[in-house]
Amino acid sequence: MLSPGLPQGAVPKLERPGPLRDRVYEALLELITTRALQPGQHLVESELAAHLGVSRQPVREALQRLNTEGWVDLRPAQGAFVHEPTEEEADQLLTVRTLLEAEAARLAALHANQADIDALDEIQGQGMTAVAEDDVDAAVALNARFHAKIMEIAGNAVLAELAARVDRRVRWYYTPIARQRGHESWAEHRELITAIVAHDEQSATRLMREHTEHTRRSYHARAKS
């Protein structure tokens, strides 16, 4: 059910009480975005329920919600499968991400204070360590934190809300190329921090646009290989 190599017990049992169907939804979404559940993989309700320590009903409800949101495909007489994104879907999502992130970088360069810079530096250091240790899961999580911090520094609530809507799908697309992007991605982050420190809005915008475009091209190159 889960992808090969997933350590036994890696999927924690969900604690009761609480909105169980929501917690099952979150657990399954996390497994999908981190690619523990691979695109195209068959999702068997009974197996998912056993791994999560719940009955099949909240799993069924979570799968229906994930289907509505485009993460899962429900096929008549076949069951549920992790959605396989098309090239067009990926391109549209990553193009929108470029627009949002470029504006966030501009605003971050305008508003950043020393505490903000220190926070970016800390994430940057942790990210470089994760890459050096070939810890892909940590590198992906830290990459998301870095971009979220820039969005926070930007200080535009509407922009942040829009970015949050695409964040998980960005992680979904980024995970399979995280090792490939590796040092290059974090070197680009360093250049971006330098532009933000200098309050250089134009350079920050350009660097972020180039950075996100590199990710988009890397994803497409991997999909075609």
Coordinates of C-alpha atoms in Angstrom, one line a residue:
M1 CA 0.0 0.0 0.0
L2 CA 2.7 2.5 1.0
S3 CA 5.7 3.0 -1.2
P4 CA 8.6 0.6 -0.9
G5 CA 11.2 1.4 1.7
L6 CA 8.8 3.3 4.1
P7 CA 10.0 2.2 7.6
Q8 CA 7.6 0.1 9.6
G9 CA 5.6 2.4 11.9
A10 CA 6.4 5.5 9.9
V11 CA 2.7 6.3 9.7
P12 CA 1.6 7.1 13.3
K13 CA -1.7 6.0 14.7
L14 CA -4.2 8.8 15.1
E15 CA -5.2 9.7 18.6
R16 CA -8.9 10.0 19.6
P17 CA -11.0 12.0 20.2
G18 CA -11.2 14.8 17.7
P19 CA -12.5 15.4 14.2
L20 CA -11.2 12.0 13.0
R21 CA -12.1 12.4 9.3
D22 CA -10.1 15.7 9.2
R23 CA -7.1 14.1 10.9
V24 CA -7.2 11.2 8.5
Y25 CA -7.5 13.6 5.6
E26 CA -4.4 15.5 6.9
A27 CA -2.4 12.3 7.4
L28 CA -3.2 11.0 3.9
L29 CA -2.5 14.4 2.3
E30 CA 0.9 14.5 4.0
L31 CA 1.7 11.0 2.7
I32 CA 0.7 12.1 -0.8
T33 CA 2.7 15.4 -0.8
T34 CA 5.8 13.7 0.6
R35 CA 5.4 11.0 -2.1
A36 CA 5.2 8.2 0.5
L37 CA 2.1 7.4 -1.5
Q38 CA 3.2 7.7 -5.2
P39 CA 1.2 9.2 -8.1
G40 CA -0.8 6.4 -9.6
Q41 CA -0.7 4.2 -6.6
H42 CA -3.8 2.2 -5.7
L43 CA -5.2 3.3 -2.3
V44 CA -6.9 0.4 -0.5
E45 CA -9.3 1.6 2.2
S46 CA -8.7 -1.4 4.5
E47 CA -4.9 -1.1 4.4
L48 CA -5.0 2.7 4.9
A49 CA -7.3 2.2 7.9
A50 CA -5.0 -0.4 9.4
H51 CA -2.0 1.8 9.1
L52 CA -3.8 4.8 10.6
G53 CA -5.5 2.8 13.3
V54 CA -9.0 3.8 12.3
S55 CA -12.1 2.3 10.8
R56 CA -12.7 2.4 7.0
Q57 CA -15.4 5.1 7.3
P58 CA -13.2 8.2 8.0
V59 CA -10.7 6.9 5.4
R60 CA -13.5 6.7 2.8
E61 CA -14.6 10.3 3.7
A62 CA -11.1 11.5 3.5
L63 CA -10.6 9.9 0.1
Q64 CA -13.8 11.6 -1.2
R65 CA -12.5 15.0 0.0
L66 CA -9.1 14.4 -1.6
N67 CA -10.8 13.4 -4.8
T68 CA -12.8 16.7 -4.8
E69 CA -9.5 18.6 -4.3
G70 CA -7.7 16.8 -7.1
W71 CA -5.3 14.7 -5.0
V72 CA -7.0 11.4 -5.5
D73 CA -8.9 9.9 -8.5
L74 CA -11.9 7.7 -7.7
R75 CA -12.4 5.3 -10.6
P76 CA -15.7 3.3 -10.9
A77 CA -15.2 -0.4 -10.2
Q78 CA -11.5 0.1 -9.6
G79 CA -11.2 2.2 -6.4
A80 CA -9.0 5.2 -5.4
F81 CA -5.7 6.1 -6.9
V82 CA -3.2 8.9 -6.1
H83 CA -3.7 11.5 -8.9
E84 CA -1.0 11.6 -11.5
P85 CA -0.4 15.2 -12.5
T86 CA -0.2 16.1 -16.1
E87 CA 2.6 18.3 -17.6
E88 CA 0.0 21.0 -18.1
E89 CA -1.2 20.9 -14.5
A90 CA 2.4 21.1 -13.2
D91 CA 3.3 24.0 -15.6
Q92 CA 0.2 26.0 -14.6
L93 CA 0.8 25.6 -10.9
L94 CA 4.5 26.3 -11.0
T95 CA 3.9 29.4 -13.2
V96 CA 1.4 30.8 -10.7
R97 CA 3.9 30.0 -7.9
T98 CA 6.6 32.1 -9.7
L99 CA 4.3 35.1 -9.9
L100 CA 3.4 34.9 -6.2
E101 CA 6.9 34.2 -4.9
A102 CA 8.5 37.0 -7.1
E103 CA 6.1 39.6 -5.6
A104 CA 6.8 38.2 -2.1
A105 CA 10.5 38.6 -2.6
R106 CA 10.1 42.2 -3.7
L107 CA 8.0 43.0 -0.6
A108 CA 10.4 41.1 1.7
A109 CA 13.3 43.2 0.4
L110 CA 11.2 46.3 1.1
H111 CA 10.2 45.3 4.7
A112 CA 12.9 43.0 6.1
N113 CA 14.5 43.8 9.4
Q114 CA 17.4 42.2 11.1
A115 CA 15.3 39.6 12.9
D116 CA 13.9 38.5 9.6
I117 CA 17.4 38.2 8.1
D118 CA 18.6 36.2 11.1
A119 CA 15.6 33.8 10.6
L120 CA 16.4 33.3 6.9
D121 CA 20.0 32.8 7.7
E122 CA 19.1 30.1 10.2
I123 CA 16.9 28.2 7.8
Q124 CA 19.6 28.6 5.1
G125 CA 22.2 27.0 7.4
Q126 CA 19.9 24.1 8.3
G127 CA 19.0 23.6 4.6
M128 CA 22.7 23.4 3.6
T129 CA 23.3 20.9 6.4
A130 CA 20.4 18.8 5.2
V131 CA 21.7 18.8 1.6
A132 CA 25.2 17.9 2.8
E133 CA 23.7 14.9 4.8
D134 CA 21.5 13.9 1.8
D135 CA 18.5 14.2 4.0
V136 CA 15.9 14.9 1.3
D137 CA 12.9 15.0 3.6
A138 CA 14.5 17.6 5.8
A139 CA 15.7 19.6 2.8
V140 CA 12.1 19.7 1.3
A141 CA 10.6 20.8 4.6
L142 CA 13.3 23.5 5.1
N143 CA 12.8 24.7 1.5
A144 CA 9.1 25.1 2.3
R145 CA 10.0 27.0 5.6
F146 CA 12.3 29.3 3.7
H147 CA 9.7 30.3 1.2
A148 CA 7.0 30.6 3.8
K149 CA 9.3 32.9 5.8
I150 CA 9.8 35.2 2.8
M151 CA 6.0 35.3 2.4
E152 CA 5.7 36.2 6.1
I153 CA 8.2 39.0 5.8
A154 CA 6.4 40.3 2.7
G155 CA 3.5 41.2 5.0
N156 CA 0.7 40.9 2.5
A157 CA -2.1 38.7 4.0
V158 CA -3.9 38.2 0.6
L159 CA -0.7 37.2 -1.1
A160 CA 0.1 34.8 1.8
E161 CA -3.4 33.2 1.6
L162 CA -3.0 32.6 -2.1
A163 CA 0.5 31.1 -1.6
A164 CA -0.8 28.8 1.1
R165 CA -3.3 27.3 -1.4
V166 CA -0.6 26.2 -3.7
D167 CA 2.1 25.4 -1.1
R168 CA 1.4 21.7 -0.7
R169 CA 1.2 21.1 -4.4
V170 CA 4.5 22.9 -4.8
R171 CA 6.0 20.5 -2.2
W172 CA 4.5 17.6 -4.2
Y173 CA 6.2 18.7 -7.4
Y174 CA 9.5 19.7 -5.6
T175 CA 10.0 16.5 -3.7
P176 CA 11.1 14.3 -6.6
I177 CA 13.7 16.9 -7.8
A178 CA 14.9 18.0 -4.4
R179 CA 18.1 15.9 -4.5
Q180 CA 18.8 17.1 -8.1
R181 CA 18.3 20.7 -7.2
G182 CA 20.3 20.3 -4.0
H183 CA 23.2 22.7 -3.5
E184 CA 22.1 24.8 -6.5
S185 CA 18.8 25.6 -4.9
W186 CA 20.3 26.7 -1.6
A187 CA 23.0 28.8 -3.4
E188 CA 20.1 30.6 -5.1
H189 CA 18.5 31.1 -1.6
R190 CA 21.8 32.7 -0.4
E191 CA 21.8 35.1 -3.3
L192 CA 18.2 36.0 -2.5
I193 CA 19.0 36.7 1.1
T194 CA 21.8 39.0 0.0
A195 CA 19.4 41.0 -2.2
I196 CA 16.9 41.2 0.7
V197 CA 19.6 42.4 3.1
A198 CA 20.4 45.2 0.6
H199 CA 16.7 46.0 0.3
D200 CA 17.2 45.6 -3.4
E201 CA 13.6 45.0 -4.6
Q202 CA 14.5 44.6 -8.3
S203 CA 17.2 42.0 -7.7
A204 CA 15.1 40.1 -5.2
T205 CA 12.3 39.9 -7.7
R206 CA 14.6 38.8 -10.5
L207 CA 16.4 36.2 -8.3
M208 CA 13.2 34.7 -7.0
R209 CA 11.7 34.5 -10.5
E210 CA 14.8 32.7 -11.8
H211 CA 14.9 30.4 -8.8
T212 CA 11.3 29.3 -9.2
E213 CA 11.8 28.9 -13.0
H214 CA 14.8 26.7 -12.4
T215 CA 12.5 24.4 -10.3
R216 CA 9.8 24.4 -12.9
R217 CA 12.3 23.5 -15.7
S218 CA 13.9 20.8 -13.5
Y219 CA 10.5 19.2 -12.9
H220 CA 9.7 19.1 -16.6
A221 CA 13.1 17.7 -17.4
R222 CA 12.7 14.9 -14.9
A223 CA 9.2 14.1 -16.2
K224 CA 10.5 13.8 -19.7
S225 CA 13.5 11.6 -18.8

